[in-house]
Every structure is written in C-alpha cells, then in structure tokens.
C-alpha cells in the first residue's frame, strides 16, 4: 500500500517553494517569485498556507525604505519535506 | 480570482521529483553565482588596492616616507563593501545560504585579525623605533607583512574547504607557507640585492607585500570567484 503524500506539499507551487528553501538558509519573496514563475498574489496565498502549517517562517522587514519579505524553512517543514520525499520514493519504485 | 497553473495542474510522482530536482539545482546555482560574485569583487578590489599601495609606496619612497602607503589597506574593507553593494544591485536576486555566510564570516574574521595586527604592530614598532637602537628595533619589531599574508592564505584555505575545492585548500597552504616565509626571511630582497642596488632592496621591502597580496588575491579570490560564477 502506498503512503499518503502530504497534501500541503503535493502542490506544484508549494513544493517548488519548499524545494527552493531546502538548500538555502533564506530567500526573499522576489527571488521565490522569479524562480517559481508564480504571480505575486498566488505566491502570497501559498506562502501563507505553508506558514500557517509551520513549514516556513515568513519575516516581513525593510531593506532600506523598501518592504522586504524573507522566507525560511522551519525544522517542522524540513521534517515534512523529508517524509514527503520518502513517500514519493515508494511511488517511483518499480513494482 | 487569480489562478495559476501551479495550483491546477495534476501532480504525478515523476513531476514532483522533477520540481524538487529543478528547484534545488537552480538555488544551488544561484548560491554558487552569488558567492562567486562576492569572491570575484573582493579579489578585484584587493588586487587594485595592492597596485595602488605599491605605487603610493614607490612615490613616497622618493620623499622618504616609503611605508606610509600601507595605511591605505585600512580603506580596503570599505572599498570591498561598496563594490559588493554595487555589484549586488546590478545582478538578479539570490538566496542567502549557509555556504555564502560561512565564506563571508571567514573573510570578516581575517579582516578583523589583519586590522588588529596592523594597529598593534604599528603602535609597537613606532614605540620601539623611538626608544631603542636600530639593531634592537630590527630584532624586536613585529613584521606585519608575513603575519597578514599567512592569515590571508588561511582564509583562502578555509574558503577552499567550505567550497569543497581541493586545489584552493592546497594553494592556501602552500602559498601561505611560501609567501610568509619569503617575506619573513627577506628572500625577495636577497635576490634584488644580488641584482640591483641598496636602494632597490629598500624599495622591494615596501613593494614585496603588495606583490604577495596581489598574487594571492588573483589565485585565491578572483579565480575561484570566476569559476563559481561560471559554475565550473
């Protein structure tokens, strides 16, 4: 029997965001937007969902006079991502 | 309502894996590019400063103030900071990584140590030169050149460890030992003494640390920076 894939991560954009953050310490909103090709509105919604689940930490700060949103993966997010990849592997194994 | 292809597309296991691989590779490339850019800019500034210091030392030498040009090294952190800021403005945004932070902290630590040894040795040598005989001064002075070069090569070596670049680690170790020993024992001046005049030997004392710094910055900072920027 196949394990259930975390529904929060099993979405293209949320998975892309988590994969981006996994190998970096933190990333700014414009960078994530550029890399994922998402619209600002949709990305904001998905970041809020990940943040509400405790998978990422969103810090709103200022860079000079400009507002700046910084995202970081949390230990909970890291664990969830690891579990997701583990579960994903079972789907990909040849039967 | 704002919709995006990401939210609606059906996600297969293969596609999930593809997304994960793509994003991780992309962010690693960006981290590598940003770290490379920083090293490249720092290397370029250091090389430029080495040329300026050597030129100023040579000009001032004619007026009897040979070593005074070394004071310009104090400006280097500010020059690198300004140049990095400008260069980051011109490039696309990149994520912050532990690799970039570690490399940055390594060079910051080097800068603090170099500045410390610069201040301590300047004060110590100034006191010594006024209160003792030339022989006592020569035997007890702090030679900051070899110490700073050794610290710089240590930073190069640690950068190599962080970036998993074997040749950079070895370059740091070998260059550190060769250049610091060379400066400490005055091998360069010895060679010049055989070839040139006493004046050229004294001139070499003011210029040789600049040549060492230039070469180390070229191979230890600019070259790895360029390689990282090109993701080689």
PDB file of C-alpha atoms in Angstrom:
ATOM      1  CA  UNK A   1       0.000   0.000   0.000  1.00  0.00           C
ATOM      2  CA  UNK A   2       1.234   3.474  -0.855  1.00  0.00           C
ATOM      3  CA  UNK A   3       1.744   6.008   1.932  1.00  0.00           C
ATOM      4  CA  UNK A   4      -0.296   9.214   1.761  1.00  0.00           C
ATOM      5  CA  UNK A   5       1.512  12.211   0.325  1.00  0.00           C
ATOM      6  CA  UNK A   6       1.307  15.348   2.446  1.00  0.00           C
ATOM      7  CA  UNK A   7      -1.479  17.329   0.681  1.00  0.00           C
ATOM      8  CA  UNK A   8       0.131  20.601   1.697  1.00  0.00           C
ATOM      9  CA  UNK A   9       3.312  19.736  -0.148  1.00  0.00           C
ATOM     10  CA  UNK A  10       1.636  17.896  -3.012  1.00  0.00           C
ATOM     11  CA  UNK A  11       1.027  21.062  -4.991  1.00  0.00           C
ATOM     12  CA  UNK A  12       3.372  22.329  -7.687  1.00  0.00           C
ATOM     13  CA  UNK A  13       3.932  25.796  -6.306  1.00  0.00           C
ATOM     14  CA  UNK A  14       4.183  24.862  -2.623  1.00  0.00           C
ATOM     15  CA  UNK A  15       6.538  22.009  -3.484  1.00  0.00           C
ATOM     16  CA  UNK A  16       8.663  24.351  -5.611  1.00  0.00           C
ATOM     17  CA  UNK A  17       8.864  26.862  -2.747  1.00  0.00           C
ATOM     18  CA  UNK A  18       9.862  24.195  -0.229  1.00  0.00           C
ATOM     19  CA  UNK A  19      12.458  22.730  -2.624  1.00  0.00           C
ATOM     20  CA  UNK A  20      13.946  26.193  -3.121  1.00  0.00           C
ATOM     21  CA  UNK A  21      14.157  26.852   0.592  1.00  0.00           C
ATOM     22  CA  UNK A  22      15.561  23.429   1.439  1.00  0.00           C
ATOM     23  CA  UNK A  23      19.031  24.209   0.058  1.00  0.00           C
ATOM     24  CA  UNK A  24      19.175  27.834   1.167  1.00  0.00           C
ATOM     25  CA  UNK A  25      19.100  29.476   4.535  1.00  0.00           C
ATOM     26  CA  UNK A  26      16.581  32.095   3.488  1.00  0.00           C
ATOM     27  CA  UNK A  27      15.172  33.618   0.328  1.00  0.00           C
ATOM     28  CA  UNK A  28      13.392  36.847  -0.444  1.00  0.00           C
ATOM     29  CA  UNK A  29       9.916  36.998  -1.955  1.00  0.00           C
ATOM     30  CA  UNK A  30      11.065  38.387  -5.379  1.00  0.00           C
ATOM     31  CA  UNK A  31      13.587  35.562  -5.738  1.00  0.00           C
ATOM     32  CA  UNK A  32      10.981  32.871  -4.998  1.00  0.00           C
ATOM     33  CA  UNK A  33       8.529  34.569  -7.350  1.00  0.00           C
ATOM     34  CA  UNK A  34      11.114  34.685 -10.127  1.00  0.00           C
ATOM     35  CA  UNK A  35      12.222  31.084  -9.704  1.00  0.00           C
ATOM     36  CA  UNK A  36       8.765  29.582  -9.481  1.00  0.00           C
ATOM     37  CA  UNK A  37       7.208  31.778 -12.150  1.00  0.00           C
ATOM     38  CA  UNK A  38       4.177  32.324  -9.921  1.00  0.00           C
ATOM     39  CA  UNK A  39       2.138  35.500  -9.675  1.00  0.00           C
ATOM     40  CA  UNK A  40       2.658  37.629  -6.545  1.00  0.00           C
ATOM     41  CA  UNK A  41      -0.919  37.056  -5.348  1.00  0.00           C
ATOM     42  CA  UNK A  42      -0.870  33.287  -5.735  1.00  0.00           C
ATOM     43  CA  UNK A  43       2.585  33.011  -4.180  1.00  0.00           C
ATOM     44  CA  UNK A  44       1.426  35.067  -1.200  1.00  0.00           C
ATOM     45  CA  UNK A  45      -1.531  32.739  -0.639  1.00  0.00           C
ATOM     46  CA  UNK A  46       0.640  29.612  -0.862  1.00  0.00           C
ATOM     47  CA  UNK A  47       3.277  31.091   1.458  1.00  0.00           C
ATOM     48  CA  UNK A  48       0.557  31.867   3.997  1.00  0.00           C
ATOM     49  CA  UNK A  49      -0.623  28.238   3.837  1.00  0.00           C
ATOM     50  CA  UNK A  50       2.911  26.915   4.392  1.00  0.00           C
ATOM     51  CA  UNK A  51       3.449  29.418   7.172  1.00  0.00           C
ATOM     52  CA  UNK A  52       0.151  28.512   8.883  1.00  0.00           C
ATOM     53  CA  UNK A  53       1.210  24.852   8.869  1.00  0.00           C
ATOM     54  CA  UNK A  54       4.516  25.855  10.481  1.00  0.00           C
ATOM     55  CA  UNK A  55       6.525  24.644   7.490  1.00  0.00           C
ATOM     56  CA  UNK A  56       8.093  28.025   6.797  1.00  0.00           C
ATOM     57  CA  UNK A  57       8.763  31.213   8.685  1.00  0.00           C
ATOM     58  CA  UNK A  58       7.853  34.481   6.981  1.00  0.00           C
ATOM     59  CA  UNK A  59       9.594  37.616   8.177  1.00  0.00           C
ATOM     60  CA  UNK A  60       8.395  40.988   6.996  1.00  0.00           C
ATOM     61  CA  UNK A  61      11.121  43.565   7.264  1.00  0.00           C
ATOM     62  CA  UNK A  62      12.603  46.559   5.432  1.00  0.00           C
ATOM     63  CA  UNK A  63      15.579  46.795   3.082  1.00  0.00           C
ATOM     64  CA  UNK A  64      16.373  50.464   3.270  1.00  0.00           C
ATOM     65  CA  UNK A  65      12.992  52.059   2.682  1.00  0.00           C
ATOM     66  CA  UNK A  66      11.551  49.150   0.697  1.00  0.00           C
ATOM     67  CA  UNK A  67       9.476  46.433   2.389  1.00  0.00           C
ATOM     68  CA  UNK A  68      11.078  43.005   2.183  1.00  0.00           C
ATOM     69  CA  UNK A  69       9.594  39.549   2.841  1.00  0.00           C
ATOM     70  CA  UNK A  70      12.058  36.840   3.816  1.00  0.00           C
ATOM     71  CA  UNK A  71      11.129  33.138   3.930  1.00  0.00           C
ATOM     72  CA  UNK A  72      12.914  30.392   5.827  1.00  0.00           C
ATOM     73  CA  UNK A  73      12.183  26.710   6.211  1.00  0.00           C
ATOM     74  CA  UNK A  74      11.474  25.526   9.783  1.00  0.00           C
ATOM     75  CA  UNK A  75      12.511  22.197  11.374  1.00  0.00           C
ATOM     76  CA  UNK A  76       8.840  21.093  11.038  1.00  0.00           C
ATOM     77  CA  UNK A  77       8.970  21.970   7.342  1.00  0.00           C
ATOM     78  CA  UNK A  78      12.236  20.134   6.909  1.00  0.00           C
ATOM     79  CA  UNK A  79      10.806  17.012   8.558  1.00  0.00           C
ATOM     80  CA  UNK A  80       7.627  17.206   6.448  1.00  0.00           C
ATOM     81  CA  UNK A  81       9.711  17.581   3.282  1.00  0.00           C
ATOM     82  CA  UNK A  82      11.841  14.579   4.198  1.00  0.00           C
ATOM     83  CA  UNK A  83       8.713  12.499   4.838  1.00  0.00           C
ATOM     84  CA  UNK A  84       7.243  13.670   1.529  1.00  0.00           C
ATOM     85  CA  UNK A  85      10.365  12.642  -0.428  1.00  0.00           C
ATOM     86  CA  UNK A  86      10.425   9.295   1.423  1.00  0.00           C
ATOM     87  CA  UNK A  87       6.793   8.657   0.496  1.00  0.00           C
ATOM     88  CA  UNK A  88       7.424   9.818  -3.068  1.00  0.00           C
ATOM     89  CA  UNK A  89      10.176   7.232  -3.469  1.00  0.00           C
ATOM     90  CA  UNK A  90       7.706   4.383  -2.852  1.00  0.00           C
ATOM     91  CA  UNK A  91       5.597   5.650  -5.780  1.00  0.00           C
ATOM     92  CA  UNK A  92       8.608   5.652  -8.047  1.00  0.00           C
ATOM     93  CA  UNK A  93       9.941   2.200  -7.139  1.00  0.00           C
ATOM     94  CA  UNK A  94       9.387  -0.335  -9.918  1.00  0.00           C
ATOM     95  CA  UNK A  95       6.732  -2.844  -8.917  1.00  0.00           C
TER      96      UNK A  95
ATOM     97  CA  UNK B   1      -9.872  35.191  -8.970  1.00  0.00           C
ATOM     98  CA  UNK B   2      -6.204  34.824  -9.568  1.00  0.00           C
ATOM     99  CA  UNK B   3      -5.358  31.363 -10.724  1.00  0.00           C
ATOM    100  CA  UNK B   4      -2.043  29.874 -11.541  1.00  0.00           C
ATOM    101  CA  UNK B   5      -1.001  26.829 -13.490  1.00  0.00           C
ATOM    102  CA  UNK B   6       0.771  25.594 -10.360  1.00  0.00           C
ATOM    103  CA  UNK B   7      -2.450  25.295  -8.428  1.00  0.00           C
ATOM    104  CA  UNK B   8      -4.449  23.414 -11.010  1.00  0.00           C
ATOM    105  CA  UNK B   9      -2.037  21.052 -12.701  1.00  0.00           C
ATOM    106  CA  UNK B  10      -2.287  17.407 -11.761  1.00  0.00           C
ATOM    107  CA  UNK B  11       0.841  16.402  -9.931  1.00  0.00           C
ATOM    108  CA  UNK B  12       2.373  12.985 -10.571  1.00  0.00           C
ATOM    109  CA  UNK B  13       5.188  11.461  -8.559  1.00  0.00           C
ATOM    110  CA  UNK B  14       7.549  11.937 -11.500  1.00  0.00           C
ATOM    111  CA  UNK B  15       6.586  15.602 -11.853  1.00  0.00           C
ATOM    112  CA  UNK B  16       7.057  16.122  -8.098  1.00  0.00           C
ATOM    113  CA  UNK B  17      10.549  14.708  -8.305  1.00  0.00           C
ATOM    114  CA  UNK B  18      11.280  16.864 -11.333  1.00  0.00           C
ATOM    115  CA  UNK B  19      10.189  20.019  -9.467  1.00  0.00           C
ATOM    116  CA  UNK B  20      12.297  19.146  -6.425  1.00  0.00           C
ATOM    117  CA  UNK B  21      15.385  18.438  -8.552  1.00  0.00           C
ATOM    118  CA  UNK B  22      14.939  21.562 -10.696  1.00  0.00           C
ATOM    119  CA  UNK B  23      14.465  23.930  -7.768  1.00  0.00           C
ATOM    120  CA  UNK B  24      17.303  22.517  -5.680  1.00  0.00           C
ATOM    121  CA  UNK B  25      19.689  22.675  -8.649  1.00  0.00           C
ATOM    122  CA  UNK B  26      18.575  26.212  -9.508  1.00  0.00           C
ATOM    123  CA  UNK B  27      19.003  27.521  -5.965  1.00  0.00           C
ATOM    124  CA  UNK B  28      22.422  25.860  -5.703  1.00  0.00           C
ATOM    125  CA  UNK B  29      23.458  27.519  -8.954  1.00  0.00           C
ATOM    126  CA  UNK B  30      22.256  30.896  -7.669  1.00  0.00           C
ATOM    127  CA  UNK B  31      24.046  30.457  -4.336  1.00  0.00           C
ATOM    128  CA  UNK B  32      27.195  29.491  -6.206  1.00  0.00           C
ATOM    129  CA  UNK B  33      26.886  32.502  -8.536  1.00  0.00           C
ATOM    130  CA  UNK B  34      26.365  34.929  -5.625  1.00  0.00           C
ATOM    131  CA  UNK B  35      29.288  33.510  -3.615  1.00  0.00           C
ATOM    132  CA  UNK B  36      31.460  33.602  -6.755  1.00  0.00           C
ATOM    133  CA  UNK B  37      30.490  37.201  -7.450  1.00  0.00           C
ATOM    134  CA  UNK B  38      31.445  38.236  -3.898  1.00  0.00           C
ATOM    135  CA  UNK B  39      34.815  36.470  -4.109  1.00  0.00           C
ATOM    136  CA  UNK B  40      35.451  37.948  -7.556  1.00  0.00           C
ATOM    137  CA  UNK B  41      34.688  41.504  -6.421  1.00  0.00           C
ATOM    138  CA  UNK B  42      36.764  41.112  -3.233  1.00  0.00           C
ATOM    139  CA  UNK B  43      39.670  39.727  -5.279  1.00  0.00           C
ATOM    140  CA  UNK B  44      39.484  42.516  -7.824  1.00  0.00           C
ATOM    141  CA  UNK B  45      39.385  45.217  -5.121  1.00  0.00           C
ATOM    142  CA  UNK B  46      42.299  43.623  -3.239  1.00  0.00           C
ATOM    143  CA  UNK B  47      44.389  43.408  -6.415  1.00  0.00           C
ATOM    144  CA  UNK B  48      43.587  47.008  -7.277  1.00  0.00           C
ATOM    145  CA  UNK B  49      44.477  48.133  -3.773  1.00  0.00           C
ATOM    146  CA  UNK B  50      47.788  46.205  -3.925  1.00  0.00           C
ATOM    147  CA  UNK B  51      48.714  48.115  -7.097  1.00  0.00           C
ATOM    148  CA  UNK B  52      47.696  51.465  -5.561  1.00  0.00           C
ATOM    149  CA  UNK B  53      49.602  50.767  -2.308  1.00  0.00           C
ATOM    150  CA  UNK B  54      52.714  49.697  -4.223  1.00  0.00           C
ATOM    151  CA  UNK B  55      52.542  52.808  -6.436  1.00  0.00           C
ATOM    152  CA  UNK B  56      51.997  55.149  -3.474  1.00  0.00           C
ATOM    153  CA  UNK B  57      54.851  53.468  -1.583  1.00  0.00           C
ATOM    154  CA  UNK B  58      57.192  53.931  -4.528  1.00  0.00           C
ATOM    155  CA  UNK B  59      56.203  57.590  -4.967  1.00  0.00           C
ATOM    156  CA  UNK B  60      56.508  58.312  -1.240  1.00  0.00           C
ATOM    157  CA  UNK B  61      59.795  56.396  -1.067  1.00  0.00           C
ATOM    158  CA  UNK B  62      61.405  59.106  -3.145  1.00  0.00           C
ATOM    159  CA  UNK B  63      60.319  61.609  -0.453  1.00  0.00           C
ATOM    160  CA  UNK B  64      61.436  59.433   2.449  1.00  0.00           C
ATOM    161  CA  UNK B  65      58.026  58.099   3.540  1.00  0.00           C
ATOM    162  CA  UNK B  66      58.215  54.638   1.944  1.00  0.00           C
ATOM    163  CA  UNK B  67      55.911  52.522   4.112  1.00  0.00           C
ATOM    164  CA  UNK B  68      53.192  55.120   4.535  1.00  0.00           C
ATOM    165  CA  UNK B  69      51.222  53.766   1.579  1.00  0.00           C
ATOM    166  CA  UNK B  70      50.345  50.667   3.636  1.00  0.00           C
ATOM    167  CA  UNK B  71      47.907  52.836   5.597  1.00  0.00           C
ATOM    168  CA  UNK B  72      45.685  52.644   2.510  1.00  0.00           C
ATOM    169  CA  UNK B  73      44.956  48.970   3.350  1.00  0.00           C
ATOM    170  CA  UNK B  74      42.667  50.337   6.063  1.00  0.00           C
ATOM    171  CA  UNK B  75      40.337  51.511   3.286  1.00  0.00           C
ATOM    172  CA  UNK B  76      40.076  48.061   1.690  1.00  0.00           C
ATOM    173  CA  UNK B  77      37.099  46.733   3.750  1.00  0.00           C
ATOM    174  CA  UNK B  78      35.109  49.853   2.858  1.00  0.00           C
ATOM    175  CA  UNK B  79      36.100  49.591  -0.827  1.00  0.00           C
ATOM    176  CA  UNK B  80      35.052  45.896  -0.940  1.00  0.00           C
ATOM    177  CA  UNK B  81      31.790  46.657   0.860  1.00  0.00           C
ATOM    178  CA  UNK B  82      30.901  49.458  -1.554  1.00  0.00           C
ATOM    179  CA  UNK B  83      31.888  47.443  -4.638  1.00  0.00           C
ATOM    180  CA  UNK B  84      29.923  44.368  -3.430  1.00  0.00           C
ATOM    181  CA  UNK B  85      26.884  46.510  -2.756  1.00  0.00           C
ATOM    182  CA  UNK B  86      27.065  47.999  -6.224  1.00  0.00           C
ATOM    183  CA  UNK B  87      27.648  44.624  -7.862  1.00  0.00           C
ATOM    184  CA  UNK B  88      24.711  43.000  -5.998  1.00  0.00           C
ATOM    185  CA  UNK B  89      22.479  45.837  -7.184  1.00  0.00           C
ATOM    186  CA  UNK B  90      23.341  45.082 -10.798  1.00  0.00           C
ATOM    187  CA  UNK B  91      22.574  41.364 -10.500  1.00  0.00           C
ATOM    188  CA  UNK B  92      19.434  39.292 -10.083  1.00  0.00           C
ATOM    189  CA  UNK B  93      18.382  38.489  -6.505  1.00  0.00           C
ATOM    190  CA  UNK B  94      19.879  35.352  -4.985  1.00  0.00           C
ATOM    191  CA  UNK B  95      19.042  33.396  -1.838  1.00  0.00           C
ATOM    192  CA  UNK B  96      21.123  33.525   1.316  1.00  0.00           C
ATOM    193  CA  UNK B  97      22.926  30.283   2.014  1.00  0.00           C
ATOM    194  CA  UNK B  98      24.996  28.850   4.805  1.00  0.00           C
ATOM    195  CA  UNK B  99      27.892  28.441   2.309  1.00  0.00           C
ATOM    196  CA  UNK B 100      27.883  32.137   1.401  1.00  0.00           C
ATOM    197  CA  UNK B 101      27.580  33.127   5.047  1.00  0.00           C
ATOM    198  CA  UNK B 102      30.484  30.877   6.074  1.00  0.00           C
ATOM    199  CA  UNK B 103      32.734  32.279   3.338  1.00  0.00           C
ATOM    200  CA  UNK B 104      31.737  35.818   4.320  1.00  0.00           C
ATOM    201  CA  UNK B 105      32.425  35.202   8.032  1.00  0.00           C
ATOM    202  CA  UNK B 106      35.805  33.624   7.222  1.00  0.00           C
ATOM    203  CA  UNK B 107      36.926  36.758   5.378  1.00  0.00           C
ATOM    204  CA  UNK B 108      35.399  39.032   8.001  1.00  0.00           C
ATOM    205  CA  UNK B 109      37.434  37.206  10.665  1.00  0.00           C
ATOM    206  CA  UNK B 110      40.541  37.629   8.513  1.00  0.00           C
ATOM    207  CA  UNK B 111      39.829  41.366   8.162  1.00  0.00           C
ATOM    208  CA  UNK B 112      39.423  41.766  11.954  1.00  0.00           C
ATOM    209  CA  UNK B 113      42.672  39.896  12.666  1.00  0.00           C
ATOM    210  CA  UNK B 114      44.566  41.772   9.926  1.00  0.00           C
ATOM    211  CA  UNK B 115      43.315  45.116  11.192  1.00  0.00           C
ATOM    212  CA  UNK B 116      44.213  44.158  14.773  1.00  0.00           C
ATOM    213  CA  UNK B 117      47.730  43.089  13.878  1.00  0.00           C
ATOM    214  CA  UNK B 118      48.126  46.222  11.736  1.00  0.00           C
ATOM    215  CA  UNK B 119      47.229  48.525  14.640  1.00  0.00           C
ATOM    216  CA  UNK B 120      49.242  46.588  17.276  1.00  0.00           C
ATOM    217  CA  UNK B 121      52.348  46.310  15.105  1.00  0.00           C
ATOM    218  CA  UNK B 122      52.193  49.985  14.047  1.00  0.00           C
ATOM    219  CA  UNK B 123      52.000  51.134  17.680  1.00  0.00           C
ATOM    220  CA  UNK B 124      54.668  48.648  18.850  1.00  0.00           C
ATOM    221  CA  UNK B 125      57.080  49.453  16.035  1.00  0.00           C
ATOM    222  CA  UNK B 126      56.586  53.230  16.459  1.00  0.00           C
ATOM    223  CA  UNK B 127      57.422  52.995  20.174  1.00  0.00           C
ATOM    224  CA  UNK B 128      60.359  50.695  19.520  1.00  0.00           C
ATOM    225  CA  UNK B 129      61.919  52.822  16.776  1.00  0.00           C
ATOM    226  CA  UNK B 130      61.919  55.893  19.060  1.00  0.00           C
ATOM    227  CA  UNK B 131      63.174  54.198  22.221  1.00  0.00           C
ATOM    228  CA  UNK B 132      65.842  51.735  21.071  1.00  0.00           C
ATOM    229  CA  UNK B 133      68.833  51.348  18.789  1.00  0.00           C
ATOM    230  CA  UNK B 134      68.366  50.214  15.145  1.00  0.00           C
ATOM    231  CA  UNK B 135      69.740  46.738  15.997  1.00  0.00           C
ATOM    232  CA  UNK B 136      67.278  46.233  18.866  1.00  0.00           C
ATOM    233  CA  UNK B 137      64.480  47.570  16.680  1.00  0.00           C
ATOM    234  CA  UNK B 138      65.290  45.161  13.828  1.00  0.00           C
ATOM    235  CA  UNK B 139      65.389  42.210  16.232  1.00  0.00           C
ATOM    236  CA  UNK B 140      62.177  43.012  18.103  1.00  0.00           C
ATOM    237  CA  UNK B 141      59.889  44.674  15.547  1.00  0.00           C
ATOM    238  CA  UNK B 142      56.647  42.985  14.539  1.00  0.00           C
ATOM    239  CA  UNK B 143      56.716  42.169  10.828  1.00  0.00           C
ATOM    240  CA  UNK B 144      53.080  42.521   9.914  1.00  0.00           C
ATOM    241  CA  UNK B 145      53.521  41.534   6.247  1.00  0.00           C
ATOM    242  CA  UNK B 146      54.233  37.804   6.797  1.00  0.00           C
ATOM    243  CA  UNK B 147      51.541  37.568   9.512  1.00  0.00           C
ATOM    244  CA  UNK B 148      48.843  39.166   7.340  1.00  0.00           C
ATOM    245  CA  UNK B 149      49.851  37.032   4.338  1.00  0.00           C
ATOM    246  CA  UNK B 150      49.659  33.883   6.485  1.00  0.00           C
ATOM    247  CA  UNK B 151      46.215  34.912   7.756  1.00  0.00           C
ATOM    248  CA  UNK B 152      45.076  35.672   4.204  1.00  0.00           C
ATOM    249  CA  UNK B 153      46.223  32.278   2.959  1.00  0.00           C
ATOM    250  CA  UNK B 154      44.494  30.622   5.903  1.00  0.00           C
ATOM    251  CA  UNK B 155      41.268  32.342   4.837  1.00  0.00           C
ATOM    252  CA  UNK B 156      41.853  31.135   1.257  1.00  0.00           C
ATOM    253  CA  UNK B 157      42.367  27.598   2.538  1.00  0.00           C
ATOM    254  CA  UNK B 158      39.243  27.653   4.733  1.00  0.00           C
ATOM    255  CA  UNK B 159      37.271  29.037   1.763  1.00  0.00           C
ATOM    256  CA  UNK B 160      38.543  26.047  -0.203  1.00  0.00           C
ATOM    257  CA  UNK B 161      37.312  23.634   2.495  1.00  0.00           C
ATOM    258  CA  UNK B 162      33.882  25.303   2.554  1.00  0.00           C
ATOM    259  CA  UNK B 163      33.568  25.278  -1.242  1.00  0.00           C
ATOM    260  CA  UNK B 164      34.949  21.710  -1.386  1.00  0.00           C
ATOM    261  CA  UNK B 165      37.716  22.867  -3.700  1.00  0.00           C
ATOM    262  CA  UNK B 166      40.847  20.791  -3.116  1.00  0.00           C
ATOM    263  CA  UNK B 167      43.168  22.932  -5.241  1.00  0.00           C
ATOM    264  CA  UNK B 168      42.146  26.077  -3.323  1.00  0.00           C
ATOM    265  CA  UNK B 169      42.856  24.396   0.028  1.00  0.00           C
ATOM    266  CA  UNK B 170      46.329  23.374  -1.151  1.00  0.00           C
ATOM    267  CA  UNK B 171      47.013  26.712  -2.785  1.00  0.00           C
ATOM    268  CA  UNK B 172      46.219  28.434   0.542  1.00  0.00           C
ATOM    269  CA  UNK B 173      48.532  26.143   2.482  1.00  0.00           C
ATOM    270  CA  UNK B 174      51.445  26.235   0.024  1.00  0.00           C
ATOM    271  CA  UNK B 175      51.176  29.959  -0.784  1.00  0.00           C
ATOM    272  CA  UNK B 176      50.842  30.796   2.920  1.00  0.00           C
ATOM    273  CA  UNK B 177      53.994  28.933   3.835  1.00  0.00           C
ATOM    274  CA  UNK B 178      55.991  30.143   0.833  1.00  0.00           C
ATOM    275  CA  UNK B 179      54.985  33.812   0.851  1.00  0.00           C
ATOM    276  CA  UNK B 180      55.124  34.305   4.628  1.00  0.00           C
ATOM    277  CA  UNK B 181      58.485  32.553   4.904  1.00  0.00           C
ATOM    278  CA  UNK B 182      59.739  34.511   1.883  1.00  0.00           C
ATOM    279  CA  UNK B 183      58.657  37.827   3.376  1.00  0.00           C
ATOM    280  CA  UNK B 184      59.920  36.953   6.847  1.00  0.00           C
ATOM    281  CA  UNK B 185      63.375  35.890   5.692  1.00  0.00           C
ATOM    282  CA  UNK B 186      63.609  38.586   3.010  1.00  0.00           C
ATOM    283  CA  UNK B 187      64.350  36.193   0.135  1.00  0.00           C
ATOM    284  CA  UNK B 188      62.964  38.711  -2.374  1.00  0.00           C
ATOM    285  CA  UNK B 189      65.217  41.433  -1.039  1.00  0.00           C
ATOM    286  CA  UNK B 190      68.150  38.981  -1.121  1.00  0.00           C
ATOM    287  CA  UNK B 191      67.610  38.308  -4.822  1.00  0.00           C
ATOM    288  CA  UNK B 192      67.305  42.029  -5.542  1.00  0.00           C
ATOM    289  CA  UNK B 193      70.460  42.672  -3.502  1.00  0.00           C
ATOM    290  CA  UNK B 194      72.384  40.435  -5.892  1.00  0.00           C
ATOM    291  CA  UNK B 195      70.895  42.064  -8.962  1.00  0.00           C
ATOM    292  CA  UNK B 196      70.428  45.694  -8.009  1.00  0.00           C
ATOM    293  CA  UNK B 197      71.396  48.496  -5.705  1.00  0.00           C
ATOM    294  CA  UNK B 198      70.849  49.048  -1.969  1.00  0.00           C
ATOM    295  CA  UNK B 199      68.088  51.487  -2.875  1.00  0.00           C
ATOM    296  CA  UNK B 200      66.218  48.824  -4.826  1.00  0.00           C
ATOM    297  CA  UNK B 201      66.453  46.452  -1.832  1.00  0.00           C
ATOM    298  CA  UNK B 202      64.763  49.029   0.403  1.00  0.00           C
ATOM    299  CA  UNK B 203      62.168  49.703  -2.299  1.00  0.00           C
ATOM    300  CA  UNK B 204      61.496  45.963  -2.533  1.00  0.00           C
ATOM    301  CA  UNK B 205      60.717  45.884   1.210  1.00  0.00           C
ATOM    302  CA  UNK B 206      57.829  48.261   0.580  1.00  0.00           C
ATOM    303  CA  UNK B 207      56.589  46.585  -2.574  1.00  0.00           C
ATOM    304  CA  UNK B 208      57.020  42.838  -1.892  1.00  0.00           C
ATOM    305  CA  UNK B 209      53.991  42.542   0.473  1.00  0.00           C
ATOM    306  CA  UNK B 210      51.892  44.176  -2.271  1.00  0.00           C
ATOM    307  CA  UNK B 211      53.135  41.668  -4.867  1.00  0.00           C
ATOM    308  CA  UNK B 212      52.292  38.779  -2.492  1.00  0.00           C
ATOM    309  CA  UNK B 213      48.814  40.142  -1.766  1.00  0.00           C
ATOM    310  CA  UNK B 214      48.207  40.723  -5.489  1.00  0.00           C
ATOM    311  CA  UNK B 215      49.113  37.135  -6.400  1.00  0.00           C
ATOM    312  CA  UNK B 216      47.145  35.572  -3.540  1.00  0.00           C
ATOM    313  CA  UNK B 217      44.086  37.698  -4.343  1.00  0.00           C
ATOM    314  CA  UNK B 218      44.379  36.734  -8.018  1.00  0.00           C
ATOM    315  CA  UNK B 219      44.618  32.972  -7.468  1.00  0.00           C
ATOM    316  CA  UNK B 220      42.872  32.655  -4.108  1.00  0.00           C
ATOM    317  CA  UNK B 221      39.944  35.052  -4.574  1.00  0.00           C
ATOM    318  CA  UNK B 222      39.405  36.213  -8.140  1.00  0.00           C
ATOM    319  CA  UNK B 223      39.988  32.890  -9.906  1.00  0.00           C
ATOM    320  CA  UNK B 224      37.705  30.745  -7.675  1.00  0.00           C
ATOM    321  CA  UNK B 225      35.162  33.575  -7.824  1.00  0.00           C
ATOM    322  CA  UNK B 226      35.229  33.492 -11.610  1.00  0.00           C
ATOM    323  CA  UNK B 227      34.924  29.695 -11.631  1.00  0.00           C
ATOM    324  CA  UNK B 228      31.968  29.752  -9.257  1.00  0.00           C
ATOM    325  CA  UNK B 229      30.283  32.479 -11.280  1.00  0.00           C
ATOM    326  CA  UNK B 230      30.543  30.259 -14.334  1.00  0.00           C
ATOM    327  CA  UNK B 231      29.532  27.206 -12.260  1.00  0.00           C
ATOM    328  CA  UNK B 232      32.589  25.174 -13.159  1.00  0.00           C
TER     329      UNK B 232
END
